[in-house]
């Protein structure tokens, strides 16, 4: 597909690259360069990790043509078109800036991909009125059993529903292909049970399989910076601890499950009259359940006249925040940031984590808890 004597026009999900020079120099490596391999081979819609061999501190700029496609040491390269692509890497150190070149050869896959969730890797809810019910816990179930049950609800087109409980409760799932980050477009949708006046926003994290071990690892996550990321009332690195109740009964209880956080606050999760099972995940063997993440401002308010509670929808970037039919529940990978809040350039993602982003009791409605009913790639039809 690539020839230095021809005019080319490559369409790559994220970019349209046009090169119109008869005298272009081929992207061959200098003989002394061992920083990059001369070429790499991959498959369409599967992320390919490309890592330069350099140990000193540096900044990295990966380019496809004139477009920047990565700004970390390891590039997760992915394409939705089979063909050959020429990459440029600029490495800037304290002493010099050097440029290196490599070629990526992408072949057609031999299987058919599905746009829906293909696997659930982990599931652990915080406390909540639907915990042990969505999905159903049966005495003797282990953490592994509950992950399997969450997968039975979320994998594929005909999905069910799981509850993440209060702040921090999470689910991690993945796809049988890499979801491409396309320019000026939202890339995937997370389904919930939100509707106008009933938004229970969940924080979204994304990752690609950087080390190619087939599973998401703790050091691979990037947070989707939704509309409230820079809100002065949003708390980063929020930590909450829930204490397992000593006594369980079927009666409503305003001081049911004790919690405290790293902001000096404490309180109780309430057991209401509508759900009388244990709200603490019964398969979790520890007496304390702790979660860390980004805490969003409480979004539920009560009408003093009617007594009804209303959950404000945030503008964008969260799960279970807008209705499934709304484009507001579509997510753009370009919203991803690193742990320091810096915008990160990702060509695609393999894994998604969702956790409840609110710590609030809404009276008779109970705790605010994100629910997930599925997810899919917006670019696969």
Short mmCIF file of N, CA, C and O in Angstrom, two decimals, residues 177-297:
data_model
loop_
_atom_site.label_atom_id
_atom_site.label_comp_id
_atom_site.label_asym_id
_atom_site.label_seq_id
_atom_site.Cartn_x
_atom_site.Cartn_y
_atom_site.Cartn_z
N UNK A 177 -11.96 -6.65 20.78
CA UNK A 177 -11.17 -5.84 19.85
C UNK A 177 -10.86 -4.52 20.55
O UNK A 177 -11.35 -4.25 21.65
N UNK A 178 -10.04 -3.72 19.92
CA UNK A 178 -9.71 -2.40 20.45
C UNK A 178 -10.69 -1.36 19.89
O UNK A 178 -10.91 -1.29 18.68
N UNK A 179 -11.29 -0.58 20.79
CA UNK A 179 -12.17 0.51 20.35
C UNK A 179 -11.30 1.67 19.90
O UNK A 179 -10.52 2.21 20.68
N UNK A 180 -11.44 2.07 18.65
CA UNK A 180 -10.59 3.11 18.09
C UNK A 180 -11.04 4.50 18.54
O UNK A 180 -12.23 4.77 18.66
N UNK A 181 -10.07 5.35 18.80
CA UNK A 181 -10.33 6.76 19.12
C UNK A 181 -10.36 7.53 17.81
O UNK A 181 -9.32 7.82 17.22
N UNK A 182 -11.55 7.85 17.35
CA UNK A 182 -11.68 8.57 16.09
C UNK A 182 -11.76 10.07 16.33
O UNK A 182 -12.35 10.53 17.32
N UNK A 183 -11.19 10.80 15.42
CA UNK A 183 -11.12 12.26 15.54
C UNK A 183 -12.51 12.88 15.46
O UNK A 183 -13.33 12.51 14.62
N UNK A 184 -12.76 13.82 16.39
CA UNK A 184 -14.01 14.59 16.40
C UNK A 184 -15.25 13.70 16.44
O UNK A 184 -16.27 13.99 15.81
N UNK A 185 -15.17 12.62 17.21
CA UNK A 185 -16.30 11.72 17.34
C UNK A 185 -16.26 11.04 18.70
O UNK A 185 -15.19 10.83 19.27
N UNK A 186 -17.42 10.73 19.23
CA UNK A 186 -17.49 9.94 20.46
C UNK A 186 -17.38 8.47 20.09
O UNK A 186 -17.84 8.05 19.03
N UNK A 187 -16.76 7.69 20.97
CA UNK A 187 -16.27 6.38 20.57
C UNK A 187 -17.02 5.18 21.16
O UNK A 187 -17.07 4.13 20.55
N UNK A 188 -17.58 5.31 22.35
CA UNK A 188 -18.32 4.19 22.93
C UNK A 188 -19.44 4.71 23.81
O UNK A 188 -19.44 5.86 24.24
N UNK A 189 -20.41 3.84 24.06
CA UNK A 189 -21.57 4.18 24.90
C UNK A 189 -21.63 3.20 26.06
O UNK A 189 -21.46 1.99 25.87
N UNK A 190 -21.87 3.73 27.25
CA UNK A 190 -22.14 2.89 28.41
C UNK A 190 -23.62 3.01 28.75
O UNK A 190 -24.15 4.12 28.89
N UNK A 191 -24.27 1.88 28.89
CA UNK A 191 -25.70 1.84 29.14
C UNK A 191 -25.98 1.75 30.64
O UNK A 191 -25.26 1.07 31.38
N UNK A 192 -27.03 2.45 31.08
CA UNK A 192 -27.46 2.40 32.47
C UNK A 192 -28.97 2.42 32.53
O UNK A 192 -29.65 2.05 31.57
N UNK A 193 -29.51 2.86 33.68
CA UNK A 193 -30.97 2.99 33.78
C UNK A 193 -31.37 4.42 34.12
O UNK A 193 -32.41 4.67 34.70
N UNK A 194 -30.51 5.38 33.74
CA UNK A 194 -30.79 6.78 34.02
C UNK A 194 -31.86 7.35 33.10
O UNK A 194 -32.06 6.89 31.98
N UNK A 195 -32.55 8.36 33.58
CA UNK A 195 -33.53 9.09 32.80
C UNK A 195 -33.64 10.49 33.38
O UNK A 195 -33.00 10.80 34.40
N UNK A 196 -34.40 11.36 32.74
CA UNK A 196 -34.50 12.75 33.18
C UNK A 196 -34.91 12.81 34.65
O UNK A 196 -35.94 12.26 35.04
N UNK A 197 -34.11 13.46 35.45
CA UNK A 197 -34.38 13.59 36.87
C UNK A 197 -33.85 12.45 37.71
O UNK A 197 -33.98 12.46 38.94
N UNK A 198 -33.26 11.45 37.06
CA UNK A 198 -32.71 10.30 37.77
C UNK A 198 -31.35 9.95 37.20
O UNK A 198 -31.20 9.03 36.40
N UNK A 199 -30.36 10.75 37.58
CA UNK A 199 -28.98 10.54 37.13
C UNK A 199 -28.13 10.11 38.32
O UNK A 199 -28.13 10.78 39.35
N UNK A 200 -27.42 9.00 38.18
CA UNK A 200 -26.54 8.49 39.23
C UNK A 200 -25.15 8.30 38.64
O UNK A 200 -24.74 7.18 38.33
N UNK A 201 -24.40 9.40 38.46
CA UNK A 201 -23.19 9.39 37.64
C UNK A 201 -22.09 8.46 38.16
O UNK A 201 -21.77 8.44 39.35
N UNK A 202 -21.54 7.70 37.22
CA UNK A 202 -20.41 6.83 37.51
C UNK A 202 -19.17 7.33 36.80
O UNK A 202 -19.22 7.71 35.63
N UNK A 203 -18.04 7.32 37.50
CA UNK A 203 -16.76 7.69 36.90
C UNK A 203 -16.32 6.59 35.94
O UNK A 203 -16.49 5.40 36.21
N UNK A 204 -15.74 6.98 34.81
CA UNK A 204 -15.29 6.03 33.79
C UNK A 204 -13.77 6.12 33.65
O UNK A 204 -13.20 7.21 33.56
N UNK A 205 -13.12 4.96 33.66
CA UNK A 205 -11.70 4.88 33.36
C UNK A 205 -11.52 3.97 32.15
O UNK A 205 -12.31 3.04 31.92
N UNK A 206 -10.46 4.23 31.37
CA UNK A 206 -10.20 3.44 30.17
C UNK A 206 -8.74 2.99 30.16
O UNK A 206 -7.88 3.61 30.81
N UNK A 207 -8.47 1.92 29.44
CA UNK A 207 -7.11 1.40 29.35
C UNK A 207 -6.95 0.62 28.06
O UNK A 207 -7.93 0.09 27.52
N UNK A 208 -5.72 0.56 27.57
CA UNK A 208 -5.42 -0.38 26.50
C UNK A 208 -4.41 -1.38 27.04
O UNK A 208 -3.75 -1.14 28.06
N UNK A 209 -4.33 -2.51 26.38
CA UNK A 209 -3.50 -3.61 26.88
C UNK A 209 -2.03 -3.34 26.59
O UNK A 209 -1.43 -3.94 25.70
N UNK A 210 -1.45 -2.47 27.39
CA UNK A 210 -0.08 -2.00 27.14
C UNK A 210 0.95 -3.13 27.19
O UNK A 210 1.86 -3.20 26.38
N UNK A 211 0.81 -4.02 28.18
CA UNK A 211 1.81 -5.09 28.32
C UNK A 211 1.39 -6.39 27.65
O UNK A 211 2.08 -7.42 27.78
N UNK A 212 0.26 -6.38 26.96
CA UNK A 212 -0.21 -7.52 26.16
C UNK A 212 -0.41 -8.79 26.97
O UNK A 212 -0.17 -9.90 26.46
N UNK A 213 -0.89 -8.66 28.20
CA UNK A 213 -1.18 -9.85 29.00
C UNK A 213 -2.66 -10.23 28.99
O UNK A 213 -3.07 -11.15 29.69
N UNK A 214 -3.45 -9.50 28.21
CA UNK A 214 -4.84 -9.85 28.04
C UNK A 214 -5.77 -9.41 29.14
O UNK A 214 -6.95 -9.77 29.15
N UNK A 215 -5.26 -8.60 30.08
CA UNK A 215 -6.11 -8.13 31.17
C UNK A 215 -5.71 -6.72 31.57
O UNK A 215 -4.57 -6.30 31.34
N UNK A 216 -6.63 -5.96 32.18
CA UNK A 216 -6.30 -4.60 32.61
C UNK A 216 -5.46 -4.63 33.89
O UNK A 216 -5.74 -5.39 34.81
N UNK A 217 -4.44 -3.80 33.93
CA UNK A 217 -3.57 -3.72 35.10
C UNK A 217 -3.69 -2.34 35.73
O UNK A 217 -4.07 -1.36 35.07
N UNK A 218 -3.35 -2.25 37.02
CA UNK A 218 -3.58 -1.02 37.77
C UNK A 218 -2.86 0.18 37.17
O UNK A 218 -3.34 1.31 37.27
N UNK A 219 -1.70 -0.03 36.55
CA UNK A 219 -0.93 1.10 36.03
C UNK A 219 -1.32 1.49 34.61
O UNK A 219 -0.65 2.32 33.98
N UNK A 220 -2.41 0.91 34.08
CA UNK A 220 -2.81 1.19 32.70
C UNK A 220 -4.03 2.09 32.59
O UNK A 220 -4.43 2.46 31.48
N UNK A 221 -4.63 2.50 33.71
CA UNK A 221 -5.89 3.23 33.66
C UNK A 221 -5.71 4.73 33.45
O UNK A 221 -4.78 5.34 33.99
N UNK A 222 -6.66 5.31 32.69
CA UNK A 222 -6.75 6.76 32.51
C UNK A 222 -8.21 7.15 32.78
O UNK A 222 -9.13 6.48 32.32
N UNK A 223 -8.40 8.24 33.49
CA UNK A 223 -9.75 8.67 33.82
C UNK A 223 -10.36 9.52 32.70
O UNK A 223 -9.68 10.36 32.11
N UNK A 224 -11.61 9.26 32.39
CA UNK A 224 -12.35 10.13 31.48
C UNK A 224 -12.73 11.38 32.27
O UNK A 224 -13.49 11.30 33.25
N UNK A 225 -12.18 12.52 31.86
CA UNK A 225 -12.44 13.78 32.57
C UNK A 225 -13.77 14.33 32.09
O UNK A 225 -13.85 15.02 31.08
N UNK A 226 -14.83 14.02 32.83
CA UNK A 226 -16.15 14.50 32.49
C UNK A 226 -16.31 15.97 32.82
O UNK A 226 -15.36 16.65 33.24
N UNK A 227 -17.53 16.45 32.69
CA UNK A 227 -17.79 17.89 32.83
C UNK A 227 -17.47 18.43 34.22
O UNK A 227 -17.22 19.62 34.38
N UNK A 228 -17.46 17.57 35.24
CA UNK A 228 -17.23 18.03 36.61
C UNK A 228 -15.80 17.78 37.09
O UNK A 228 -15.50 17.98 38.27
N UNK A 229 -14.93 17.37 36.19
CA UNK A 229 -13.57 17.02 36.60
C UNK A 229 -12.86 18.19 37.26
O UNK A 229 -12.14 18.03 38.26
N UNK A 230 -13.05 19.40 36.72
CA UNK A 230 -12.40 20.59 37.28
C UNK A 230 -13.32 21.42 38.16
O UNK A 230 -12.98 22.56 38.51
N UNK A 231 -14.46 20.87 38.51
CA UNK A 231 -15.36 21.54 39.44
C UNK A 231 -14.65 21.69 40.79
O UNK A 231 -14.04 20.74 41.29
N UNK A 232 -14.72 22.86 41.38
CA UNK A 232 -14.01 23.11 42.64
C UNK A 232 -14.53 22.23 43.78
O UNK A 232 -13.84 22.05 44.79
N UNK A 233 -15.72 21.66 43.62
CA UNK A 233 -16.29 20.79 44.65
C UNK A 233 -16.03 19.31 44.40
O UNK A 233 -16.44 18.47 45.20
N UNK A 234 -15.37 19.00 43.29
CA UNK A 234 -14.97 17.62 43.02
C UNK A 234 -13.70 17.32 43.81
O UNK A 234 -12.77 18.13 43.84
N UNK A 235 -13.65 16.15 44.43
CA UNK A 235 -12.51 15.78 45.27
C UNK A 235 -11.75 14.63 44.62
O UNK A 235 -12.31 13.55 44.40
N UNK A 236 -10.49 14.87 44.29
CA UNK A 236 -9.63 13.81 43.76
C UNK A 236 -9.04 13.00 44.92
O UNK A 236 -8.86 13.50 46.03
N UNK A 237 -8.72 11.75 44.64
CA UNK A 237 -8.11 10.87 45.65
C UNK A 237 -8.95 10.78 46.92
O UNK A 237 -8.43 10.76 48.04
N UNK A 238 -10.24 10.73 46.72
CA UNK A 238 -11.17 10.55 47.84
C UNK A 238 -11.14 9.09 48.29
O UNK A 238 -11.12 8.17 47.46
N UNK A 239 -11.11 8.87 49.59
CA UNK A 239 -11.07 7.51 50.15
C UNK A 239 -12.23 7.35 51.12
O UNK A 239 -12.42 8.17 52.02
N UNK A 240 -13.00 6.30 50.93
CA UNK A 240 -14.11 6.00 51.85
C UNK A 240 -13.98 4.57 52.34
O UNK A 240 -13.54 3.67 51.60
N UNK A 241 -14.33 4.37 53.61
CA UNK A 241 -14.30 3.04 54.22
C UNK A 241 -15.68 2.73 54.79
O UNK A 241 -16.25 3.53 55.54
N UNK A 242 -16.21 1.56 54.43
CA UNK A 242 -17.49 1.09 54.95
C UNK A 242 -17.21 -0.04 55.95
O UNK A 242 -16.39 -0.92 55.68
N UNK A 243 -17.93 -0.05 57.05
CA UNK A 243 -17.76 -1.09 58.05
C UNK A 243 -18.92 -2.08 58.00
O UNK A 243 -20.09 -1.69 57.99
N UNK A 244 -18.57 -3.35 57.96
CA UNK A 244 -19.59 -4.40 57.89
C UNK A 244 -20.45 -4.36 59.15
O UNK A 244 -19.93 -4.28 60.26
N UNK A 245 -21.78 -4.41 59.00
CA UNK A 245 -22.65 -4.37 60.19
C UNK A 245 -22.45 -5.61 61.06
O UNK A 245 -22.30 -6.73 60.53
N UNK A 246 -22.46 -5.41 62.36
CA UNK A 246 -22.28 -6.53 63.29
C UNK A 246 -23.54 -7.38 63.33
O UNK A 246 -23.49 -8.61 63.39
N UNK A 247 -24.70 -6.72 63.29
CA UNK A 247 -25.98 -7.43 63.35
C UNK A 247 -26.79 -7.10 62.11
O UNK A 247 -26.92 -5.94 61.72
N UNK A 248 -27.35 -8.13 61.47
CA UNK A 248 -28.25 -7.95 60.33
C UNK A 248 -29.68 -8.29 60.75
O UNK A 248 -29.91 -9.28 61.45
N UNK A 249 -30.63 -7.46 60.33
CA UNK A 249 -32.04 -7.81 60.51
C UNK A 249 -32.83 -7.23 59.35
O UNK A 249 -32.29 -6.53 58.49
N UNK A 250 -34.09 -7.53 59.30
CA UNK A 250 -34.93 -7.14 58.17
C UNK A 250 -35.65 -5.81 58.37
O UNK A 250 -36.52 -5.45 57.58
N UNK A 251 -35.27 -5.07 59.40
CA UNK A 251 -35.96 -3.83 59.72
C UNK A 251 -35.24 -2.61 59.16
O UNK A 251 -34.00 -2.61 59.04
N UNK A 252 -35.99 -1.55 58.81
CA UNK A 252 -35.34 -0.30 58.41
C UNK A 252 -34.42 0.20 59.53
O UNK A 252 -34.71 0.02 60.71
N UNK A 253 -33.33 0.82 59.11
CA UNK A 253 -32.33 1.24 60.10
C UNK A 253 -31.62 2.48 59.57
O UNK A 253 -30.93 2.43 58.55
N UNK A 254 -31.76 3.60 60.29
CA UNK A 254 -31.11 4.85 59.87
C UNK A 254 -29.62 4.87 60.18
O UNK A 254 -28.89 5.71 59.65
N UNK A 255 -29.16 3.98 61.03
CA UNK A 255 -27.74 3.88 61.37
C UNK A 255 -27.26 2.46 61.09
O UNK A 255 -26.80 1.74 61.97
N UNK A 256 -27.37 2.10 59.82
CA UNK A 256 -27.16 0.71 59.41
C UNK A 256 -25.68 0.39 59.20
O UNK A 256 -25.10 -0.43 59.91
N UNK A 257 -25.06 1.02 58.23
CA UNK A 257 -23.65 0.74 57.92
C UNK A 257 -22.83 2.01 58.11
O UNK A 257 -23.05 3.01 57.43
N UNK A 258 -21.90 1.96 59.02
CA UNK A 258 -21.04 3.11 59.32
C UNK A 258 -20.02 3.31 58.21
O UNK A 258 -19.46 2.35 57.67
N UNK A 259 -19.78 4.58 57.85
CA UNK A 259 -18.72 4.90 56.90
C UNK A 259 -17.94 6.11 57.39
O UNK A 259 -18.44 6.92 58.16
N UNK A 260 -16.70 6.22 56.96
CA UNK A 260 -15.89 7.41 57.22
C UNK A 260 -14.95 7.61 56.03
O UNK A 260 -14.68 6.67 55.27
N UNK A 261 -14.49 8.86 55.84
CA UNK A 261 -13.65 9.15 54.68
C UNK A 261 -12.37 9.89 55.09
O UNK A 261 -12.16 10.17 56.28
N UNK A 262 -11.54 10.20 54.10
CA UNK A 262 -10.28 10.88 54.37
C UNK A 262 -10.44 12.40 54.39
O UNK A 262 -9.44 13.12 54.44
N UNK A 263 -11.68 12.88 54.39
CA UNK A 263 -11.96 14.31 54.50
C UNK A 263 -12.44 14.68 55.91
O UNK A 263 -12.82 15.82 56.15
N UNK A 264 -12.41 13.71 56.82
CA UNK A 264 -12.87 13.95 58.18
C UNK A 264 -14.36 13.79 58.37
O UNK A 264 -14.90 14.14 59.42
N UNK A 265 -15.05 13.25 57.37
CA UNK A 265 -16.50 13.06 57.45
C UNK A 265 -16.84 11.61 57.80
O UNK A 265 -16.08 10.69 57.52
N UNK A 266 -18.01 11.41 58.36
CA UNK A 266 -18.50 10.07 58.65
C UNK A 266 -20.02 10.10 58.66
O UNK A 266 -20.65 11.16 58.70
N UNK A 267 -20.61 8.94 58.62
CA UNK A 267 -22.06 8.86 58.62
C UNK A 267 -22.51 7.42 58.50
O UNK A 267 -21.72 6.48 58.73
N UNK A 268 -23.77 7.23 58.10
CA UNK A 268 -24.34 5.89 57.99
C UNK A 268 -25.05 5.73 56.64
O UNK A 268 -25.68 6.66 56.14
N UNK A 269 -24.95 4.54 56.10
CA UNK A 269 -25.80 4.14 55.00
C UNK A 269 -27.07 3.54 55.59
O UNK A 269 -27.01 2.70 56.51
N UNK A 270 -28.20 3.99 55.09
CA UNK A 270 -29.50 3.66 55.68
C UNK A 270 -30.07 2.40 55.04
O UNK A 270 -29.96 2.21 53.82
N UNK A 271 -30.67 1.54 55.85
CA UNK A 271 -31.47 0.44 55.30
C UNK A 271 -32.92 0.90 55.25
O UNK A 271 -33.49 1.33 56.26
N UNK A 272 -33.53 0.84 54.05
CA UNK A 272 -34.90 1.33 53.90
C UNK A 272 -35.92 0.20 53.99
O UNK A 272 -35.56 -0.97 54.17
N UNK A 273 -37.18 0.55 53.87
CA UNK A 273 -38.26 -0.43 54.03
C UNK A 273 -38.50 -1.26 52.78
O UNK A 273 -39.26 -2.24 52.81
N UNK A 274 -37.86 -0.89 51.66
CA UNK A 274 -38.14 -1.54 50.39
C UNK A 274 -37.23 -2.73 50.10
O UNK A 274 -37.57 -3.60 49.30
N UNK A 275 -36.06 -2.74 50.73
CA UNK A 275 -35.08 -3.81 50.49
C UNK A 275 -34.53 -4.24 51.84
O UNK A 275 -33.85 -3.47 52.51
N UNK A 276 -34.80 -5.46 52.24
CA UNK A 276 -34.43 -5.88 53.58
C UNK A 276 -33.28 -6.89 53.63
O UNK A 276 -32.95 -7.41 54.69
N UNK A 277 -32.64 -7.19 52.46
CA UNK A 277 -31.48 -8.07 52.48
C UNK A 277 -30.25 -7.29 52.97
O UNK A 277 -30.32 -6.08 53.16
N UNK A 278 -29.16 -7.97 53.16
CA UNK A 278 -27.93 -7.27 53.55
C UNK A 278 -27.49 -6.36 52.41
O UNK A 278 -27.53 -6.74 51.24
N UNK A 279 -27.05 -5.15 52.76
CA UNK A 279 -26.54 -4.21 51.76
C UNK A 279 -25.02 -4.32 51.61
O UNK A 279 -24.43 -3.64 50.77
N UNK A 280 -24.39 -5.12 52.43
CA UNK A 280 -22.94 -5.33 52.38
C UNK A 280 -22.68 -6.55 51.50
O UNK A 280 -23.35 -7.58 51.65
N UNK A 281 -21.74 -6.49 50.53
CA UNK A 281 -21.51 -7.65 49.65
C UNK A 281 -21.09 -8.87 50.47
O UNK A 281 -19.98 -8.91 51.02
N UNK A 282 -21.96 -9.87 50.55
CA UNK A 282 -21.77 -10.97 51.49
C UNK A 282 -20.62 -11.90 51.11
O UNK A 282 -20.15 -12.66 51.96
N UNK A 283 -20.18 -11.86 49.86
CA UNK A 283 -19.05 -12.70 49.47
C UNK A 283 -17.71 -12.06 49.84
O UNK A 283 -16.68 -12.72 49.78
N UNK A 284 -17.72 -10.79 50.22
CA UNK A 284 -16.49 -10.10 50.58
C UNK A 284 -16.17 -10.43 52.04
O UNK A 284 -16.97 -10.14 52.94
N UNK A 285 -15.00 -11.02 52.25
CA UNK A 285 -14.71 -11.62 53.55
C UNK A 285 -14.20 -10.65 54.60
O UNK A 285 -14.14 -10.98 55.79
N UNK A 286 -13.80 -9.45 54.21
CA UNK A 286 -13.25 -8.51 55.17
C UNK A 286 -14.36 -7.71 55.86
O UNK A 286 -15.44 -7.53 55.32
N UNK A 287 -14.04 -7.20 57.05
CA UNK A 287 -15.02 -6.43 57.82
C UNK A 287 -15.05 -4.96 57.44
O UNK A 287 -15.91 -4.22 57.95
N UNK A 288 -14.12 -4.54 56.61
CA UNK A 288 -14.12 -3.17 56.08
C UNK A 288 -13.94 -3.21 54.57
O UNK A 288 -13.19 -4.03 54.04
N UNK A 289 -14.65 -2.32 53.92
CA UNK A 289 -14.64 -2.23 52.46
C UNK A 289 -14.19 -0.82 52.11
O UNK A 289 -14.83 0.16 52.51
N UNK A 290 -13.06 -0.69 51.40
CA UNK A 290 -12.49 0.63 51.15
C UNK A 290 -12.32 0.88 49.64
O UNK A 290 -11.90 -0.01 48.90
N UNK A 291 -12.64 2.12 49.22
CA UNK A 291 -12.50 2.50 47.82
C UNK A 291 -11.85 3.88 47.72
O UNK A 291 -12.03 4.73 48.60
N UNK A 292 -11.11 4.08 46.64
CA UNK A 292 -10.44 5.35 46.36
C UNK A 292 -10.82 5.81 44.96
O UNK A 292 -10.87 4.98 44.03
N UNK A 293 -11.04 7.12 44.78
CA UNK A 293 -11.35 7.62 43.45
C UNK A 293 -11.70 9.08 43.45
O UNK A 293 -11.39 9.81 44.40
N UNK A 294 -12.34 9.52 42.38
CA UNK A 294 -12.78 10.90 42.24
C UNK A 294 -14.22 11.02 42.72
O UNK A 294 -15.11 10.33 42.22
N UNK A 295 -14.44 11.88 43.71
CA UNK A 295 -15.79 12.09 44.26
C UNK A 295 -16.43 13.30 43.59
O UNK A 295 -15.91 14.42 43.66
N UNK A 296 -17.56 13.09 42.95
CA UNK A 296 -18.31 14.17 42.31
C UNK A 296 -19.20 14.87 43.34
O UNK A 296 -19.60 14.28 44.34
N UNK A 297 -19.55 16.12 43.08
CA UNK A 297 -20.49 16.82 43.97
C UNK A 297 -21.84 16.09 44.00
O UNK A 297 -22.29 15.56 42.98
#
